[in-house]
Tab-separated table of C-alpha atoms in Angstrom:
chain	number	residue	atom	x	y	z
O	1	MET	CA	-23.462	-35.347	22.836
O	2	LYS	CA	-22.166	-33.238	25.730
O	3	HIS	CA	-18.611	-33.859	24.524
O	4	SER	CA	-19.516	-32.546	21.039
O	5	ILE	CA	-21.141	-29.419	22.480
O	6	ILE	CA	-18.043	-28.673	24.588
O	7	ILE	CA	-15.809	-29.033	21.507
O	8	ILE	CA	-18.047	-26.681	19.505
O	9	ILE	CA	-18.010	-24.090	22.306
O	10	LEU	CA	-14.222	-24.275	22.728
O	11	THR	CA	-13.706	-24.011	18.956
O	12	SER	CA	-15.971	-20.951	18.810
O	13	LEU	CA	-14.104	-19.297	21.679
O	14	LEU	CA	-10.778	-20.022	19.979
O	15	LEU	CA	-11.972	-18.501	16.701
O	16	ILE	CA	-13.260	-15.418	18.509
O	17	SER	CA	-9.936	-15.081	20.342
O	18	CYS	CA	-7.921	-15.391	17.116
O	19	ASP	CA	-10.165	-12.894	15.343
O	20	ALA	CA	-9.756	-10.439	18.219
O	21	LYS	CA	-5.960	-10.729	18.006
O	22	GLU	CA	-6.025	-10.176	14.225
O	23	ASN	CA	-8.020	-6.967	14.720
O	24	THR	CA	-5.864	-5.664	17.573
O	25	ALA	CA	-2.420	-4.037	17.581
O	26	VAL	CA	-0.222	-1.976	19.895
O	27	ASP	CA	1.237	1.361	18.798
O	28	LYS	CA	4.637	2.794	19.766
O	29	LEU	CA	3.153	4.439	22.853
O	30	GLY	CA	1.789	1.125	24.107
O	31	ASN	CA	-1.823	1.939	23.282
O	32	THR	CA	-4.099	-0.825	22.060
O	33	VAL	CA	-5.347	-0.137	18.534
O	34	LYS	CA	-8.359	-1.855	16.990
O	35	SER	CA	-10.033	-1.782	13.593
O	36	SER	CA	-13.632	-2.263	12.540
O	37	PHE	CA	-12.638	-2.560	8.875
O	38	SER	CA	-12.339	-6.114	7.645
O	39	LYS	CA	-12.700	-7.470	4.110
O	40	LYS	CA	-11.457	-10.534	2.286
O	41	ILE	CA	-9.470	-8.877	-0.517
O	42	THR	CA	-7.435	-10.944	-2.932
O	43	LEU	CA	-4.517	-9.301	-4.685
O	44	PRO	CA	-3.513	-8.421	-7.338
O	45	LEU	CA	-6.099	-5.808	-8.324
O	46	ASN	CA	-6.279	-3.596	-11.387
O	47	PRO	CA	-6.659	0.000	-10.104
O	48	CYS	CA	-8.496	1.006	-13.296
O	49	ASP	CA	-11.444	-1.067	-12.051
O	50	TYR	CA	-11.870	1.243	-9.043
O	51	ILE	CA	-11.881	4.748	-10.569
O	52	THR	CA	-14.254	6.152	-13.188
O	53	ARG	CA	-14.853	9.414	-15.005
O	54	SER	CA	-18.198	9.771	-13.239
O	55	MET	CA	-16.495	9.567	-9.820
O	56	ILE	CA	-14.250	12.499	-10.731
O	57	MET	CA	-17.012	14.528	-12.372
O	58	ALA	CA	-19.157	14.105	-9.247
O	59	HIS	CA	-16.583	16.028	-7.190
O	60	LEU	CA	-14.788	18.299	-9.677
O	61	ASP	CA	-15.945	20.801	-12.277
O	62	VAL	CA	-14.407	19.078	-15.302
O	63	ASP	CA	-15.959	17.997	-18.599
O	64	GLU	CA	-15.965	14.313	-19.484
O	65	ALA	CA	-14.337	15.085	-22.853
O	66	SER	CA	-11.355	16.724	-21.113
O	67	LEU	CA	-10.581	13.660	-18.980
O	68	GLU	CA	-7.719	11.567	-20.346
O	69	LEU	CA	-6.957	8.085	-19.019
O	70	ASP	CA	-3.751	8.193	-16.962
O	71	GLU	CA	-2.238	4.767	-16.300
O	72	ASP	CA	0.887	4.716	-14.160
O	73	TYR	CA	2.303	1.217	-14.302
O	74	LEU	CA	4.333	-1.317	-16.245
O	75	GLU	CA	1.934	-4.077	-15.236
O	76	PRO	CA	-1.668	-3.154	-14.311
O	77	GLU	CA	-1.709	-5.576	-11.388
O	78	SER	CA	1.653	-4.657	-9.840
O	79	ALA	CA	1.788	-3.402	-6.250
O	80	TYR	CA	2.817	0.057	-7.472
O	81	ALA	CA	0.203	0.439	-10.195
O	82	LYS	CA	-1.978	3.553	-10.212
O	83	CYS	CA	-4.780	4.487	-12.579
O	84	GLY	CA	-7.035	7.484	-13.046
O	85	PHE	CA	-7.590	10.504	-15.213
O	86	LYS	CA	-5.852	13.792	-15.984
O	87	TRP	CA	-6.886	17.053	-17.598
O	88	LYS	CA	-5.208	20.320	-18.549
O	89	LYS	CA	-5.160	23.007	-15.871
O	90	SER	CA	-6.262	26.538	-16.752
O	91	ASP	CA	-2.589	27.695	-16.843
O	92	TYR	CA	-1.399	24.606	-18.716
O	93	ASP	CA	0.777	26.483	-21.232
O	94	GLU	CA	2.585	28.508	-18.562
O	95	LEU	CA	3.264	25.494	-16.326
O	96	SER	CA	4.394	23.386	-19.289
O	97	LYS	CA	6.932	26.038	-20.284
O	98	ILE	CA	8.344	26.131	-16.739
O	99	HIS	CA	8.840	22.356	-16.852
O	100	GLN	CA	10.451	22.496	-20.277
O	101	ASP	CA	12.813	25.309	-19.302
O	102	VAL	CA	13.955	23.625	-16.081
O	103	MET	CA	14.435	20.260	-17.812
O	104	MET	CA	16.446	21.899	-20.589
O	105	GLU	CA	18.611	23.727	-18.060
O	106	HIS	CA	19.185	20.467	-16.212
O	107	MET	CA	20.268	18.645	-19.381
O	108	MET	CA	22.374	21.439	-20.863
O	109	HIS	CA	24.090	22.606	-17.665
O	110	LYS	CA	27.121	20.307	-17.961
O	111	ILE	CA	27.225	20.326	-21.758
O	112	GLN	CA	27.463	24.100	-21.929
O	113	LYS	CA	29.453	24.327	-18.679
O	114	ASN	CA	26.977	26.821	-17.247
O	115	LYS	CA	27.846	28.605	-14.045
O	116	GLY	CA	25.860	28.138	-10.871
O	117	PRO	CA	24.218	25.012	-9.444
O	118	GLN	CA	22.615	22.485	-11.758
O	119	PRO	CA	18.869	21.988	-11.210
O	120	LYS	CA	18.320	18.670	-9.417
O	121	MET	CA	15.836	16.037	-10.614
O	122	SER	CA	14.370	16.033	-7.104
O	123	ASP	CA	13.636	19.765	-7.494
O	124	ILE	CA	12.007	19.178	-10.868
O	125	THR	CA	9.617	16.633	-9.357
O	126	LYS	CA	8.428	19.318	-6.929
O	127	LEU	CA	7.260	21.632	-9.715
O	128	GLU	CA	3.523	22.065	-10.113
O	129	SER	CA	2.184	19.786	-12.829
O	130	PRO	CA	0.405	21.365	-15.813
O	131	PHE	CA	-2.189	18.608	-15.475
O	132	GLY	CA	-4.924	18.133	-12.916
O	133	THR	CA	-4.925	14.519	-11.768
O	134	VAL	CA	-6.920	12.013	-9.770
O	135	LYS	CA	-5.597	8.444	-9.558
O	136	VAL	CA	-5.965	5.492	-7.218
O	137	GLY	CA	-3.726	2.507	-6.600
O	138	ASN	CA	-0.701	1.162	-4.735
O	139	PHE	CA	-2.983	-1.471	-3.242
O	140	LYS	CA	-1.252	-3.231	-0.364
O	141	GLN	CA	-2.371	-6.049	1.923
O	142	TYR	CA	-0.553	-6.601	5.248
O	143	LYS	CA	-0.498	-9.976	6.982
O	144	ASP	CA	-2.106	-8.661	10.190
O	145	LEU	CA	-3.109	-5.454	11.954
O	146	GLN	CA	0.176	-5.124	13.861
O	147	GLN	CA	2.224	-5.239	10.674
O	148	ALA	CA	-0.207	-2.840	8.998
O	149	LEU	CA	0.039	-0.321	11.837
O	150	ASP	CA	3.833	-0.535	12.106
O	151	ARG	CA	4.671	-0.391	8.413
O	152	PHE	CA	2.060	2.190	7.410
O	153	THR	CA	3.194	4.474	10.241
O	154	GLN	CA	6.869	4.004	9.362
O	155	ALA	CA	6.195	4.710	5.684
O	156	HIS	CA	4.738	8.080	6.667
O	157	THR	CA	7.525	9.137	9.004
O	158	VAL	CA	10.254	11.485	7.744
O	159	PRO	CA	13.609	9.648	8.081
O	160	SER	CA	16.092	10.967	10.632
O	161	LYS	CA	19.722	11.855	9.871
O	162	GLU	CA	20.734	8.480	11.292
O	163	ASP	CA	18.257	6.726	9.001
O	164	MET	CA	19.630	8.605	5.978
O	165	ALA	CA	23.228	7.732	6.926
O	166	THR	CA	22.297	4.054	7.056
O	167	LEU	CA	20.423	4.332	3.751
O	168	ASN	CA	23.399	6.001	2.047
O	169	LYS	CA	25.663	3.164	3.162
O	170	GLU	CA	23.247	0.646	1.685
O	171	ILE	CA	23.061	2.658	-1.564
O	172	ASP	CA	26.875	2.781	-1.770
O	173	LYS	CA	27.101	-0.960	-1.231
O	174	LYS	CA	24.413	-1.776	-3.782
O	175	LEU	CA	25.738	0.543	-6.498
O	176	LYS	CA	29.293	-0.763	-6.056
O	177	GLU	CA	28.020	-4.323	-6.376
O	178	GLU	CA	26.269	-3.328	-9.593
O	179	GLY	CA	29.468	-1.750	-10.949
O	180	PHE	CA	28.277	1.871	-11.088
O	181	THR	CA	30.890	4.626	-11.449
O	182	GLU	CA	31.609	7.057	-8.593
O	183	SER	CA	29.801	9.862	-10.434
O	184	SER	CA	26.732	7.627	-10.860
O	185	GLN	CA	26.869	6.681	-7.179
O	186	LYS	CA	27.023	10.353	-6.225
O	187	ALA	CA	24.091	11.201	-8.513
O	188	GLY	CA	22.050	8.339	-7.033
O	189	LYS	CA	22.637	9.476	-3.465
O	190	GLU	CA	21.863	13.095	-4.377
O	191	LEU	CA	18.558	12.030	-5.927
O	192	VAL	CA	17.573	9.930	-2.911
O	193	GLY	CA	18.744	12.649	-0.526
O	194	GLY	CA	16.816	15.301	-2.431
O	195	ILE	CA	13.628	13.259	-2.356
O	196	ALA	CA	14.055	12.378	1.333
O	197	GLY	CA	14.679	16.037	2.111
O	198	GLY	CA	11.390	16.918	0.452
O	199	LEU	CA	9.315	14.382	2.369
O	200	LYS	CA	6.401	15.860	4.258
O	201	PHE	CA	3.340	14.112	5.659
O	202	THR	CA	0.195	15.589	7.175
O	203	LYS	CA	-1.992	13.382	9.372
O	204	ILE	CA	-5.601	13.402	8.170
O	205	ASP	CA	-8.579	12.545	10.383
O	206	GLY	CA	-12.079	11.411	9.476
O	207	ILE	CA	-11.274	8.587	7.058
O	208	ALA	CA	-10.247	4.936	7.473
O	209	ASP	CA	-8.105	3.818	10.451
O	210	GLN	CA	-5.126	5.931	9.432
O	211	ALA	CA	-4.562	8.513	6.746
O	212	TYR	CA	-1.747	10.848	5.749
O	213	PHE	CA	-1.333	13.315	2.942
O	214	ASP	CA	1.973	12.753	1.163
O	215	HIS	CA	2.954	16.229	-0.081
O	216	LEU	CA	5.714	14.933	-2.361
O	217	ASP	CA	3.497	12.357	-4.068
O	218	ARG	CA	0.422	14.607	-3.767
O	219	SER	CA	-1.611	11.701	-2.460
O	220	LEU	CA	-3.948	10.821	0.360
O	221	ASP	CA	-2.679	7.490	1.724
O	222	VAL	CA	-5.251	5.506	3.672
O	223	ARG	CA	-5.275	2.318	5.738
O	224	TYR	CA	-8.450	0.358	6.342
O	225	GLY	CA	-7.562	-2.427	8.745
O	226	THR	CA	-4.862	-4.484	7.027
O	227	PHE	CA	-5.431	-2.938	3.586
O	228	ALA	CA	-3.897	0.286	2.292
O	229	PHE	CA	-3.968	2.327	-0.903
O	230	LYS	CA	-3.558	5.884	-2.122
O	231	VAL	CA	-5.602	8.545	-3.879
O	232	VAL	CA	-3.412	10.891	-5.886
O	233	ILE	CA	-5.015	14.293	-6.256
O	234	ASP	CA	-3.617	17.429	-7.892
O	235	THR	CA	-6.117	20.134	-8.812
O	236	GLU	CA	-6.374	23.924	-8.782
O	237	LEU	CA	-8.465	23.808	-5.613
O	238	SER	CA	-7.165	24.528	-2.117
O	239	PHE	CA	-5.424	21.932	0.034
O	240	ASP	CA	-8.493	21.468	2.248
O	241	GLU	CA	-10.778	21.069	-0.768
O	242	ASN	CA	-8.450	18.494	-2.315
O	243	ILE	CA	-8.370	16.537	0.954
O	244	ALA	CA	-12.168	16.570	1.222
O	245	ILE	CA	-12.527	15.202	-2.316
O	246	ALA	CA	-9.764	12.608	-1.851
O	247	LYS	CA	-11.470	11.342	1.321
O	248	LYS	CA	-14.743	10.846	-0.546
O	249	ILE	CA	-13.018	9.010	-3.396
O	250	ALA	CA	-11.061	6.840	-0.938
O	251	GLN	CA	-14.315	5.795	0.727
O	252	GLU	CA	-15.872	5.036	-2.656
O	253	VAL	CA	-12.876	2.852	-3.562
O	254	TRP	CA	-13.087	1.007	-0.243
O	255	ASP	CA	-16.813	0.411	-0.743
O	256	LYS	CA	-16.077	-1.087	-4.173
O	257	LEU	CA	-13.411	-3.475	-2.910
């Protein structure tokens, strides 16, 4: 009997120790990081199950009839899938024309041999969208808290010149292996370089364990323990107002998981 009790106690202590390690990590400064967020979440998930019209209408002054389903995926349960709703902004026509004009200039620049620099695709992606948007997705589960902390932090760090040099070498190698022409290789590196050059992240407090606003993707990226996802938000409100709404939606999504 005593032997059984000792085994039970030792097993309990071992489980507690393992659980403590799973919920503990060390950051780059050597600080111990813990998380109180823990859920058993099984992937894949369909992001459309975690965002509704009523959630958006509760935080934004938009009519239900104006909300159009906006699914951003090839497969609804892929790691990169996003789902939500979009609506026309008040200056929809003006913004749409800007997009059309820049896209046309990009396509016709070489054909018509226009003078001056050709608009880059990376610049086009930075234009303000004619649609207001709220989407959720990119659900990601890390194996433990240390991996979650390391990879989430790295994903929201602007790459250095050394990092970009290494990336360009990898791009060159990959494109050559795939048989791309030199002009295609150059275009690929310009696109990646343009996107990397536009990367900007703002650390956001008051939600989850970690959160950053990705200015290029226009999304609030959050990490709850070992689970991460994003809330894409693009409205006519101010940056602070968008962040406040995105934080509320992120918490609602987490509560649903």
